[in-house]
Structure formats: C-alpha cells, structure tokens
Amino acid sequence: MDNRPIGFFDSGLGGLTCIPHLMKQLPNEKMIYFGDTARTPYGSKATTTIRSFSMEIADFLMKCNVKMIVIACNTVSATCLEALRSRFPQIPILGIIEPAARKIAAEYLEDTRVGIIGTKVTIGSSAYKKSIGSFNDRLKTYEKACPAFVPLIEEGIIENDIMDLTIKYYMDEFVESNQLDAVVLGCTHYPLIKRNIERLYPRIQIINPSRIIVENIENILRESDMLAGNSDFKNVFYASDLSENFVNMIDYIFENEDAEAKVKFLNFDLEKGEQR
Ligand code: DGL
C-alpha cells in the first residue's frame, strides 16, 4: 500500500478531464494536479520549450513526494515521455498516448476508420498513428491538428456557436472525406467539447484517452502494490497563474461527483513551491 498522492500535470485545465474517471475507479487515490495556466497552450510551441516546462513541473511534483506522475497532456506525452522517464527513474511515469493506442489497436476492427484530433505538436509528431500502428498496422488512421480548440476551452468558450463553428471548420471535411467511424480526442482539453462533437457528428464514435489512462494507472499501481488505502490527504490543484476558468472548470468537471472533488484552488509559485 502507498498513500502518497499521484501527480498529474497539463498545460492548463485539460488534464482535469482525467480526474473524475480516477475518482470513480480508484476512490482512495489522492492527487496533486499542476496546470501550467501561465504558459498554456503548449501545443504550438517548440519541443525544447515544452521539454523545459515539463521538467520544471515534474521537479515540482517530485518535491511534493508523489508516488507516480501521470502526464495528462498529449503534447507532452508525444514529445517528452522518454526524457522525463530518464530524469526520474525512481517513480513510474505514465504518458497518455500509449495506453489509448494499445486499446484502440486491440478493440477496433481493421476496417474501422479512426481519426485523431490534437494539437499541432501532437499531430506533427504522429505519435498516435505510430503507436497504434506498432500494435496493429491494419487499422486506418487519419490525423488533424485543431489548434484553436485549446485557447477557446481555456477561455471557457464551450457550449456556444463559436465553438461549434470552430469544430466544423476543422472537422467537417476531415470527417467527410475520410469517412471516419471514430475520432480519438488526442488532447486532454477535448473531452470538454465531447458533447459538441457528439451533437455535430452523431454517427461517429468518440474515443476518450482521458478515461482509458485510468485503467493503466490502476494496473501499474496494483502490480507494484502501490494502491492507496484510506487517508486524510486532501487533493490539491495548483496553477502557475491565476485563472478564473481553471477554478470554474474544477466546479464544472466535478459538478455531479463526490463533494471531496471540489477541492481548494491554490495559486502557486512554481519556484518557491509554496502558497502565495
Ligand atoms: N491538453 C494538452 C494536450 O493534451 C495540451 C494542450 C495545449 O496546451 O496546447 O495536448
């Protein structure tokens, strides 16, 4: 048994989409979440920049004594997973792409046409395509970068015409010309617009890696006998800059969940690692 918290991080609020699934499946697990709201979005930045931000955040999480780090960000998983693993070999570090790719490859038939949407960096890396292909090279995969989604979501522009038009701008032709059967939400912000996508493309099946990763967290913790028991630890959600939407999103995401999920928001100074 290991009652230390799990560390999660993302460029902003997107990684929060993993948390309700974790709380449902592993209710004893506690978490420290870091959203880099000061520097979001990552998905159009240079790999070297993303890497240095990610190292800083992982350092911070290590200082918080987490038992595992979950990279709740596809962009970081696509570009920095190995670098993070070699810098912190002492704890498990889980990226979000490989678990989803493995599941897609195992569960979908070879004539399924799977679209992957994500940030410019994730799509530019072809990380999903390569990873799915390494498990099952007969699945047909198609990729599309949708760089305007994250800034809109970080601004809380979700359930309205602007978001719907933006989705249509990127996806109408992509879905139509590739005759897609399924779409992978290849950015952890995108589950927040899952309802819009379902409404606009009702025949398409949506694959959500933010849910799939939780099964893998459970497997890793179970295999290493690191599942948590009961503890008094209170979940903490840090952000590198004040963001009203980050706070709102915590409420929005957890609206029907356990009251304990409505945790305190602390604005944190990354360098000092203490509450401002
Ligand atoms: N939510 C992140 C991802 O899964 C990053 C989005 C961004 O900052 O551009 O890719």
PDB file of C-alpha atoms and ligand atoms in Angstrom:
ATOM      1  CA  MET A   1       0.000   0.000   0.000  1.00  0.00           C
ATOM      2  CA  ASP A   2       1.198   3.535  -0.754  1.00  0.00           C
ATOM      3  CA  ASN A   3      -0.818   6.538   0.408  1.00  0.00           C
ATOM      4  CA  ARG A   4       1.277   9.170  -1.328  1.00  0.00           C
ATOM      5  CA  PRO A   5      -0.655  11.201  -3.928  1.00  0.00           C
ATOM      6  CA  ILE A   6      -0.445  10.744  -7.694  1.00  0.00           C
ATOM      7  CA  GLY A   7       0.983  13.757  -9.543  1.00  0.00           C
ATOM      8  CA  PHE A   8      -0.859  14.926 -12.658  1.00  0.00           C
ATOM      9  CA  PHE A   9       0.098  17.756 -14.953  1.00  0.00           C
ATOM     10  CA  ASP A  10      -1.023  19.526 -18.083  1.00  0.00           C
ATOM     11  CA  SER A  11      -0.507  22.876 -19.793  1.00  0.00           C
ATOM     12  CA  GLY A  12      -3.724  24.073 -18.180  1.00  0.00           C
ATOM     13  CA  LEU A  13      -7.090  22.708 -17.239  1.00  0.00           C
ATOM     14  CA  GLY A  14      -7.261  19.917 -19.850  1.00  0.00           C
ATOM     15  CA  GLY A  15      -5.746  17.216 -17.665  1.00  0.00           C
ATOM     16  CA  LEU A  16      -8.578  17.753 -15.193  1.00  0.00           C
ATOM     17  CA  THR A  17     -10.674  15.631 -17.565  1.00  0.00           C
ATOM     18  CA  CYS A  18      -8.866  12.517 -16.250  1.00  0.00           C
ATOM     19  CA  ILE A  19      -9.753  13.241 -12.641  1.00  0.00           C
ATOM     20  CA  PRO A  20     -13.457  12.265 -12.459  1.00  0.00           C
ATOM     21  CA  HIS A  21     -12.587   8.879 -14.004  1.00  0.00           C
ATOM     22  CA  LEU A  22      -9.805   8.381 -11.468  1.00  0.00           C
ATOM     23  CA  MET A  23     -12.071   9.285  -8.564  1.00  0.00           C
ATOM     24  CA  LYS A  24     -14.748   6.909  -9.760  1.00  0.00           C
ATOM     25  CA  GLN A  25     -12.448   3.980 -10.428  1.00  0.00           C
ATOM     26  CA  LEU A  26      -9.907   4.466  -7.641  1.00  0.00           C
ATOM     27  CA  PRO A  27     -11.685   6.436  -4.916  1.00  0.00           C
ATOM     28  CA  ASN A  28      -8.880   6.006  -2.373  1.00  0.00           C
ATOM     29  CA  GLU A  29      -6.278   7.618  -4.616  1.00  0.00           C
ATOM     30  CA  LYS A  30      -5.378  11.241  -3.875  1.00  0.00           C
ATOM     31  CA  MET A  31      -3.816  13.670  -6.287  1.00  0.00           C
ATOM     32  CA  ILE A  32      -1.715  16.734  -6.771  1.00  0.00           C
ATOM     33  CA  TYR A  33      -2.540  18.404 -10.071  1.00  0.00           C
ATOM     34  CA  PHE A  34      -0.481  21.097 -11.749  1.00  0.00           C
ATOM     35  CA  GLY A  35      -1.969  23.162 -14.592  1.00  0.00           C
ATOM     36  CA  ASP A  36       0.526  25.486 -16.265  1.00  0.00           C
ATOM     37  CA  THR A  37      -2.070  28.199 -16.853  1.00  0.00           C
ATOM     38  CA  ALA A  38       0.640  30.864 -17.117  1.00  0.00           C
ATOM     39  CA  ARG A  39       2.176  29.256 -20.197  1.00  0.00           C
ATOM     40  CA  THR A  40      -0.704  27.467 -21.919  1.00  0.00           C
ATOM     41  CA  PRO A  41      -1.073  26.448 -24.731  1.00  0.00           C
ATOM     42  CA  TYR A  42       1.859  24.084 -25.241  1.00  0.00           C
ATOM     43  CA  GLY A  43       0.567  22.595 -28.465  1.00  0.00           C
ATOM     44  CA  SER A  44       2.006  25.194 -30.817  1.00  0.00           C
ATOM     45  CA  LYS A  45       5.354  25.652 -29.016  1.00  0.00           C
ATOM     46  CA  ALA A  46       8.808  24.277 -29.823  1.00  0.00           C
ATOM     47  CA  THR A  47       9.653  20.852 -28.418  1.00  0.00           C
ATOM     48  CA  THR A  48      12.613  22.263 -26.470  1.00  0.00           C
ATOM     49  CA  THR A  49      10.318  24.778 -24.745  1.00  0.00           C
ATOM     50  CA  ILE A  50       7.741  22.113 -23.899  1.00  0.00           C
ATOM     51  CA  ARG A  51      10.515  19.917 -22.544  1.00  0.00           C
ATOM     52  CA  SER A  52      11.927  22.574 -20.237  1.00  0.00           C
ATOM     53  CA  PHE A  53       8.450  23.455 -18.890  1.00  0.00           C
ATOM     54  CA  SER A  54       7.687  19.774 -18.306  1.00  0.00           C
ATOM     55  CA  MET A  55      10.960  19.154 -16.458  1.00  0.00           C
ATOM     56  CA  GLU A  56      10.251  22.092 -14.171  1.00  0.00           C
ATOM     57  CA  ILE A  57       6.785  20.810 -13.337  1.00  0.00           C
ATOM     58  CA  ALA A  58       7.956  17.235 -12.810  1.00  0.00           C
ATOM     59  CA  ASP A  59      10.660  18.566 -10.445  1.00  0.00           C
ATOM     60  CA  PHE A  60       7.951  20.366  -8.520  1.00  0.00           C
ATOM     61  CA  LEU A  61       5.776  17.238  -8.317  1.00  0.00           C
ATOM     62  CA  MET A  62       8.756  15.180  -7.147  1.00  0.00           C
ATOM     63  CA  LYS A  63       9.300  17.698  -4.348  1.00  0.00           C
ATOM     64  CA  CYS A  64       5.659  17.117  -3.380  1.00  0.00           C
ATOM     65  CA  ASN A  65       6.575  13.440  -2.880  1.00  0.00           C
ATOM     66  CA  VAL A  66       4.184  11.932  -5.433  1.00  0.00           C
ATOM     67  CA  LYS A  67       4.292   8.164  -5.965  1.00  0.00           C
ATOM     68  CA  MET A  68       3.703   8.356  -9.720  1.00  0.00           C
ATOM     69  CA  ILE A  69       3.493  11.044 -12.393  1.00  0.00           C
ATOM     70  CA  VAL A  70       0.704  10.989 -14.956  1.00  0.00           C
ATOM     71  CA  ILE A  71       1.347  13.197 -17.964  1.00  0.00           C
ATOM     72  CA  ALA A  72      -2.235  14.312 -18.504  1.00  0.00           C
ATOM     73  CA  CYS A  73      -1.198  16.067 -21.686  1.00  0.00           C
ATOM     74  CA  ASN A  74      -0.870  14.513 -25.131  1.00  0.00           C
ATOM     75  CA  THR A  75       1.526  17.203 -26.322  1.00  0.00           C
ATOM     76  CA  VAL A  76       3.995  16.457 -23.506  1.00  0.00           C
ATOM     77  CA  SER A  77       3.449  12.704 -23.838  1.00  0.00           C
ATOM     78  CA  ALA A  78       4.226  12.926 -27.569  1.00  0.00           C
ATOM     79  CA  THR A  79       7.460  14.847 -27.056  1.00  0.00           C
ATOM     80  CA  CYS A  80       8.904  14.381 -23.555  1.00  0.00           C
ATOM     81  CA  LEU A  81       7.896  10.997 -22.120  1.00  0.00           C
ATOM     82  CA  GLU A  82      11.295   9.319 -22.516  1.00  0.00           C
ATOM     83  CA  ALA A  83      13.197  12.398 -21.288  1.00  0.00           C
ATOM     84  CA  LEU A  84      11.012  12.564 -18.178  1.00  0.00           C
ATOM     85  CA  ARG A  85      11.413   8.848 -17.540  1.00  0.00           C
ATOM     86  CA  SER A  86      15.184   9.034 -17.767  1.00  0.00           C
ATOM     87  CA  ARG A  87      15.356  12.039 -15.471  1.00  0.00           C
ATOM     88  CA  PHE A  88      13.090  10.491 -12.824  1.00  0.00           C
ATOM     89  CA  PRO A  89      13.658   6.722 -12.964  1.00  0.00           C
ATOM     90  CA  GLN A  90      12.664   6.323  -9.302  1.00  0.00           C
ATOM     91  CA  ILE A  91       8.885   6.504  -9.900  1.00  0.00           C
ATOM     92  CA  PRO A  92       6.527   5.317 -12.665  1.00  0.00           C
ATOM     93  CA  ILE A  93       5.788   7.983 -15.280  1.00  0.00           C
ATOM     94  CA  LEU A  94       2.785   7.338 -17.486  1.00  0.00           C
ATOM     95  CA  GLY A  95       2.042   9.088 -20.776  1.00  0.00           C
ATOM     96  CA  ILE A  96      -1.492   9.295 -22.116  1.00  0.00           C
ATOM     97  CA  ILE A  97      -0.929   8.194 -25.712  1.00  0.00           C
ATOM     98  CA  GLU A  98       0.374   4.636 -25.467  1.00  0.00           C
ATOM     99  CA  PRO A  99      -2.457   3.265 -23.261  1.00  0.00           C
ATOM    100  CA  ALA A 100      -5.075   4.684 -25.642  1.00  0.00           C
ATOM    101  CA  ALA A 101      -3.229   3.435 -28.736  1.00  0.00           C
ATOM    102  CA  ARG A 102      -2.925  -0.052 -27.284  1.00  0.00           C
ATOM    103  CA  LYS A 103      -6.641  -0.193 -26.500  1.00  0.00           C
ATOM    104  CA  ILE A 104      -7.687   1.163 -29.914  1.00  0.00           C
ATOM    105  CA  ALA A 105      -5.435  -1.348 -31.664  1.00  0.00           C
ATOM    106  CA  ALA A 106      -6.863  -4.210 -29.633  1.00  0.00           C
ATOM    107  CA  GLU A 107     -10.546  -3.295 -29.782  1.00  0.00           C
ATOM    108  CA  TYR A 108     -11.194  -1.897 -33.240  1.00  0.00           C
ATOM    109  CA  LEU A 109     -11.613  -3.928 -36.388  1.00  0.00           C
ATOM    110  CA  GLU A 110      -9.212  -3.392 -39.223  1.00  0.00           C
ATOM    111  CA  ASP A 111     -11.763  -1.711 -41.478  1.00  0.00           C
ATOM    112  CA  THR A 112     -12.531   0.954 -38.849  1.00  0.00           C
ATOM    113  CA  ARG A 113     -11.506   4.406 -39.998  1.00  0.00           C
ATOM    114  CA  VAL A 114     -10.102   6.197 -36.964  1.00  0.00           C
ATOM    115  CA  GLY A 115      -9.495   9.953 -36.953  1.00  0.00           C
ATOM    116  CA  ILE A 116      -7.139  11.535 -34.433  1.00  0.00           C
ATOM    117  CA  ILE A 117      -7.518  15.185 -33.478  1.00  0.00           C
ATOM    118  CA  GLY A 118      -4.955  17.012 -31.354  1.00  0.00           C
ATOM    119  CA  THR A 119      -2.615  19.963 -31.069  1.00  0.00           C
ATOM    120  CA  LYS A 120      -0.153  20.888 -33.821  1.00  0.00           C
ATOM    121  CA  VAL A 121       2.719  19.333 -31.891  1.00  0.00           C
ATOM    122  CA  THR A 122       0.907  16.064 -31.151  1.00  0.00           C
ATOM    123  CA  ILE A 123      -0.319  15.672 -34.718  1.00  0.00           C
ATOM    124  CA  GLY A 124       3.055  16.811 -36.127  1.00  0.00           C
ATOM    125  CA  SER A 125       4.754  14.052 -34.132  1.00  0.00           C
ATOM    126  CA  SER A 126       2.339  11.396 -35.491  1.00  0.00           C
ATOM    127  CA  ALA A 127       2.622   9.839 -32.030  1.00  0.00           C
ATOM    128  CA  TYR A 128      -0.844   8.257 -32.124  1.00  0.00           C
ATOM    129  CA  LYS A 129      -0.503   6.980 -35.670  1.00  0.00           C
ATOM    130  CA  LYS A 130       2.893   5.425 -34.910  1.00  0.00           C
ATOM    131  CA  SER A 131       1.801   3.969 -31.588  1.00  0.00           C
ATOM    132  CA  ILE A 132      -1.459   2.479 -32.934  1.00  0.00           C
ATOM    133  CA  GLY A 133       0.488   1.161 -35.949  1.00  0.00           C
ATOM    134  CA  SER A 134       3.047  -0.512 -33.683  1.00  0.00           C
ATOM    135  CA  PHE A 135       0.250  -2.590 -32.086  1.00  0.00           C
ATOM    136  CA  ASN A 136      -1.947  -3.093 -35.164  1.00  0.00           C
ATOM    137  CA  ASP A 137      -0.745  -1.966 -38.565  1.00  0.00           C
ATOM    138  CA  ARG A 138      -4.030  -2.780 -40.309  1.00  0.00           C
ATOM    139  CA  LEU A 139      -6.139  -0.044 -38.707  1.00  0.00           C
ATOM    140  CA  LYS A 140      -6.643   3.018 -40.878  1.00  0.00           C
ATOM    141  CA  THR A 141      -5.764   6.216 -39.043  1.00  0.00           C
ATOM    142  CA  TYR A 142      -6.094   9.859 -40.118  1.00  0.00           C
ATOM    143  CA  GLU A 143      -4.808  12.926 -38.281  1.00  0.00           C
ATOM    144  CA  LYS A 144      -5.907  16.522 -37.968  1.00  0.00           C
ATOM    145  CA  ALA A 145      -4.470  19.375 -35.888  1.00  0.00           C
ATOM    146  CA  CYS A 146      -7.115  21.654 -34.349  1.00  0.00           C
ATOM    147  CA  PRO A 147      -5.005  24.422 -32.755  1.00  0.00           C
ATOM    148  CA  ALA A 148      -7.837  26.851 -31.954  1.00  0.00           C
ATOM    149  CA  PHE A 149      -9.667  24.432 -29.646  1.00  0.00           C
ATOM    150  CA  VAL A 150      -7.396  24.795 -26.584  1.00  0.00           C
ATOM    151  CA  PRO A 151      -7.403  28.625 -26.323  1.00  0.00           C
ATOM    152  CA  LEU A 152     -11.212  28.641 -26.630  1.00  0.00           C
ATOM    153  CA  ILE A 153     -11.600  25.931 -23.992  1.00  0.00           C
ATOM    154  CA  GLU A 154      -9.157  27.688 -21.624  1.00  0.00           C
ATOM    155  CA  GLU A 155     -11.377  30.775 -22.043  1.00  0.00           C
ATOM    156  CA  GLY A 156     -14.459  28.733 -21.145  1.00  0.00           C
ATOM    157  CA  ILE A 157     -15.967  29.188 -24.627  1.00  0.00           C
ATOM    158  CA  ILE A 158     -17.564  25.778 -24.897  1.00  0.00           C
ATOM    159  CA  GLU A 159     -21.293  25.484 -25.207  1.00  0.00           C
ATOM    160  CA  ASN A 160     -21.976  28.038 -27.884  1.00  0.00           C
ATOM    161  CA  ASP A 161     -21.922  28.769 -31.608  1.00  0.00           C
ATOM    162  CA  ILE A 162     -18.311  29.968 -31.691  1.00  0.00           C
ATOM    163  CA  MET A 163     -17.092  26.588 -30.509  1.00  0.00           C
ATOM    164  CA  ASP A 164     -19.460  24.707 -32.815  1.00  0.00           C
ATOM    165  CA  LEU A 165     -18.306  26.730 -35.825  1.00  0.00           C
ATOM    166  CA  THR A 166     -14.661  26.142 -34.896  1.00  0.00           C
ATOM    167  CA  ILE A 167     -15.282  22.406 -34.612  1.00  0.00           C
ATOM    168  CA  LYS A 168     -16.978  22.397 -38.004  1.00  0.00           C
ATOM    169  CA  TYR A 169     -14.152  24.451 -39.502  1.00  0.00           C
ATOM    170  CA  TYR A 170     -11.615  21.777 -38.581  1.00  0.00           C
ATOM    171  CA  MET A 171     -13.707  18.636 -38.697  1.00  0.00           C
ATOM    172  CA  ASP A 172     -16.436  18.750 -41.373  1.00  0.00           C
ATOM    173  CA  GLU A 173     -14.132  17.971 -44.259  1.00  0.00           C
ATOM    174  CA  PHE A 174     -11.877  15.728 -42.169  1.00  0.00           C
ATOM    175  CA  VAL A 175     -14.799  13.511 -41.109  1.00  0.00           C
ATOM    176  CA  GLU A 176     -16.467  13.550 -44.526  1.00  0.00           C
ATOM    177  CA  SER A 177     -13.502  12.964 -46.820  1.00  0.00           C
ATOM    178  CA  ASN A 178     -12.038  10.191 -44.663  1.00  0.00           C
ATOM    179  CA  GLN A 179     -15.447   8.637 -43.896  1.00  0.00           C
ATOM    180  CA  LEU A 180     -14.496   8.334 -40.263  1.00  0.00           C
ATOM    181  CA  ASP A 181     -16.143   5.822 -37.951  1.00  0.00           C
ATOM    182  CA  ALA A 182     -14.407   7.003 -34.782  1.00  0.00           C
ATOM    183  CA  VAL A 183     -12.473  10.009 -33.512  1.00  0.00           C
ATOM    184  CA  VAL A 184      -9.779   9.977 -30.818  1.00  0.00           C
ATOM    185  CA  LEU A 185      -9.788  13.030 -28.548  1.00  0.00           C
ATOM    186  CA  GLY A 186      -5.986  13.364 -28.781  1.00  0.00           C
ATOM    187  CA  CYS A 187      -5.775  16.334 -26.418  1.00  0.00           C
ATOM    188  CA  THR A 188      -6.928  16.262 -22.820  1.00  0.00           C
ATOM    189  CA  HIS A 189      -8.827  19.528 -23.289  1.00  0.00           C
ATOM    190  CA  TYR A 190     -11.111  17.964 -25.901  1.00  0.00           C
ATOM    191  CA  PRO A 191     -13.340  15.857 -23.620  1.00  0.00           C
ATOM    192  CA  LEU A 192     -14.733  19.249 -22.578  1.00  0.00           C
ATOM    193  CA  ILE A 193     -16.158  19.612 -26.112  1.00  0.00           C
ATOM    194  CA  LYS A 194     -17.138  15.961 -26.435  1.00  0.00           C
ATOM    195  CA  ARG A 195     -20.830  16.834 -26.241  1.00  0.00           C
ATOM    196  CA  ASN A 196     -20.468  19.376 -29.070  1.00  0.00           C
ATOM    197  CA  ILE A 197     -18.672  16.810 -31.242  1.00  0.00           C
ATOM    198  CA  GLU A 198     -21.282  14.144 -30.493  1.00  0.00           C
ATOM    199  CA  ARG A 199     -24.077  16.543 -31.382  1.00  0.00           C
ATOM    200  CA  LEU A 200     -22.403  17.650 -34.629  1.00  0.00           C
ATOM    201  CA  TYR A 201     -21.338  14.157 -35.752  1.00  0.00           C
ATOM    202  CA  PRO A 202     -23.825  11.758 -34.143  1.00  0.00           C
ATOM    203  CA  ARG A 203     -22.689   8.717 -36.118  1.00  0.00           C
ATOM    204  CA  ILE A 204     -19.064   8.971 -35.038  1.00  0.00           C
ATOM    205  CA  GLN A 205     -17.811   7.050 -32.057  1.00  0.00           C
ATOM    206  CA  ILE A 206     -15.703   9.118 -29.676  1.00  0.00           C
ATOM    207  CA  ILE A 207     -12.598   7.578 -28.074  1.00  0.00           C
ATOM    208  CA  ASN A 208     -11.501   9.347 -24.889  1.00  0.00           C
ATOM    209  CA  PRO A 209      -7.894   8.703 -23.735  1.00  0.00           C
ATOM    210  CA  SER A 210      -8.560  10.692 -20.517  1.00  0.00           C
ATOM    211  CA  ARG A 211     -10.766   7.794 -19.453  1.00  0.00           C
ATOM    212  CA  ILE A 212      -8.570   4.999 -20.818  1.00  0.00           C
ATOM    213  CA  ILE A 213      -5.460   6.148 -18.939  1.00  0.00           C
ATOM    214  CA  VAL A 214      -7.129   5.489 -15.589  1.00  0.00           C
ATOM    215  CA  GLU A 215      -7.220   1.729 -16.297  1.00  0.00           C
ATOM    216  CA  ASN A 216      -3.480   1.861 -16.798  1.00  0.00           C
ATOM    217  CA  ILE A 217      -2.897   3.828 -13.631  1.00  0.00           C
ATOM    218  CA  GLU A 218      -4.768   1.100 -11.781  1.00  0.00           C
ATOM    219  CA  ASN A 219      -2.747  -1.681 -13.416  1.00  0.00           C
ATOM    220  CA  ILE A 220       0.593  -0.066 -12.636  1.00  0.00           C
ATOM    221  CA  LEU A 221      -0.310   0.663  -9.019  1.00  0.00           C
ATOM    222  CA  ARG A 222      -1.803  -2.794  -8.497  1.00  0.00           C
ATOM    223  CA  GLU A 223       1.199  -4.596  -9.998  1.00  0.00           C
ATOM    224  CA  SER A 224       3.624  -2.667  -7.800  1.00  0.00           C
ATOM    225  CA  ASP A 225       1.451  -2.936  -4.697  1.00  0.00           C
ATOM    226  CA  MET A 226       1.144   0.845  -4.579  1.00  0.00           C
ATOM    227  CA  LEU A 227      -2.639   1.280  -4.435  1.00  0.00           C
ATOM    228  CA  ALA A 228      -3.701   3.670  -1.680  1.00  0.00           C
ATOM    229  CA  GLY A 229      -5.752   2.830   1.374  1.00  0.00           C
ATOM    230  CA  ASN A 230      -7.866   5.316   3.272  1.00  0.00           C
ATOM    231  CA  SER A 231      -6.066   8.568   4.028  1.00  0.00           C
ATOM    232  CA  ASP A 232      -6.774  12.131   5.127  1.00  0.00           C
ATOM    233  CA  PHE A 233      -4.751  13.706   2.334  1.00  0.00           C
ATOM    234  CA  LYS A 234      -6.703  16.475   0.605  1.00  0.00           C
ATOM    235  CA  ASN A 235      -6.426  16.719  -3.170  1.00  0.00           C
ATOM    236  CA  VAL A 236      -4.617  19.839  -4.313  1.00  0.00           C
ATOM    237  CA  PHE A 237      -4.945  21.612  -7.654  1.00  0.00           C
ATOM    238  CA  TYR A 238      -2.167  24.049  -8.459  1.00  0.00           C
ATOM    239  CA  ALA A 239      -1.981  26.536 -11.280  1.00  0.00           C
ATOM    240  CA  SER A 240       1.033  28.596 -12.327  1.00  0.00           C
ATOM    241  CA  ASP A 241      -1.104  31.707 -12.761  1.00  0.00           C
ATOM    242  CA  LEU A 242      -4.494  32.853 -11.613  1.00  0.00           C
ATOM    243  CA  SER A 243      -7.198  31.571 -13.917  1.00  0.00           C
ATOM    244  CA  GLU A 244     -10.844  32.023 -13.172  1.00  0.00           C
ATOM    245  CA  ASN A 245     -11.678  29.396 -15.754  1.00  0.00           C
ATOM    246  CA  PHE A 246      -9.408  26.881 -14.078  1.00  0.00           C
ATOM    247  CA  VAL A 247     -11.429  27.340 -10.891  1.00  0.00           C
ATOM    248  CA  ASN A 248     -14.732  27.312 -12.781  1.00  0.00           C
ATOM    249  CA  MET A 249     -13.662  24.222 -14.641  1.00  0.00           C
ATOM    250  CA  ILE A 250     -12.959  22.356 -11.417  1.00  0.00           C
ATOM    251  CA  ASP A 251     -16.588  23.036 -10.456  1.00  0.00           C
ATOM    252  CA  TYR A 252     -17.840  22.267 -13.971  1.00  0.00           C
ATOM    253  CA  ILE A 253     -15.994  18.972 -14.220  1.00  0.00           C
ATOM    254  CA  PHE A 254     -16.900  17.828 -10.747  1.00  0.00           C
ATOM    255  CA  GLU A 255     -20.498  19.012 -10.726  1.00  0.00           C
ATOM    256  CA  ASN A 256     -22.014  15.559 -10.289  1.00  0.00           C
ATOM    257  CA  GLU A 257     -19.140  13.991  -8.472  1.00  0.00           C
ATOM    258  CA  ASP A 258     -18.132  13.363  -4.922  1.00  0.00           C
ATOM    259  CA  ALA A 259     -18.096  16.602  -2.896  1.00  0.00           C
ATOM    260  CA  GLU A 260     -14.488  15.946  -1.985  1.00  0.00           C
ATOM    261  CA  ALA A 261     -13.570  16.644  -5.586  1.00  0.00           C
ATOM    262  CA  LYS A 262     -14.451  20.301  -5.058  1.00  0.00           C
ATOM    263  CA  VAL A 263     -11.028  20.924  -3.714  1.00  0.00           C
ATOM    264  CA  LYS A 264      -9.306  24.173  -2.893  1.00  0.00           C
ATOM    265  CA  PHE A 265      -7.640  26.035  -5.661  1.00  0.00           C
ATOM    266  CA  LEU A 266      -4.228  27.389  -4.736  1.00  0.00           C
ATOM    267  CA  ASN A 267      -2.284  29.752  -6.878  1.00  0.00           C
ATOM    268  CA  PHE A 268       1.247  28.521  -6.640  1.00  0.00           C
ATOM    269  CA  ASP A 269       4.649  29.930  -7.130  1.00  0.00           C
ATOM    270  CA  LEU A 270       6.493  27.257  -9.054  1.00  0.00           C
ATOM    271  CA  GLU A 271       9.940  28.348  -7.855  1.00  0.00           C
ATOM    272  CA  LYS A 272       9.170  28.627  -4.186  1.00  0.00           C
ATOM    273  CA  GLY A 273       6.716  25.766  -4.136  1.00  0.00           C
ATOM    274  CA  GLU A 274       4.544  27.422  -1.541  1.00  0.00           C
ATOM    275  CA  GLN A 275       1.230  29.202  -1.385  1.00  0.00           C
ATOM    276  CA  ARG A 276       1.350  32.866  -2.354  1.00  0.00           C
TER     277      ARG A 276
HETATM  278  N1  DGL B   1      -4.087  19.368 -23.046  1.00  0.00           N
HETATM  279  C1  DGL B   1      -2.869  19.254 -23.740  1.00  0.00           C
HETATM  280  C2  DGL B   1      -2.818  18.066 -24.640  1.00  0.00           C
HETATM  281  O1  DGL B   1      -3.378  17.053 -24.293  1.00  0.00           O
HETATM  282  C3  DGL B   1      -2.178  20.488 -24.206  1.00  0.00           C
HETATM  283  C4  DGL B   1      -2.904  21.471 -24.996  1.00  0.00           C
HETATM  284  C5  DGL B   1      -2.080  22.705 -25.252  1.00  0.00           C
HETATM  285  O2  DGL B   1      -1.580  23.293 -24.299  1.00  0.00           O
HETATM  286  O3  DGL B   1      -1.928  23.084 -26.425  1.00  0.00           O
HETATM  287  O4  DGL B   1      -2.222  18.080 -25.685  1.00  0.00           O
END
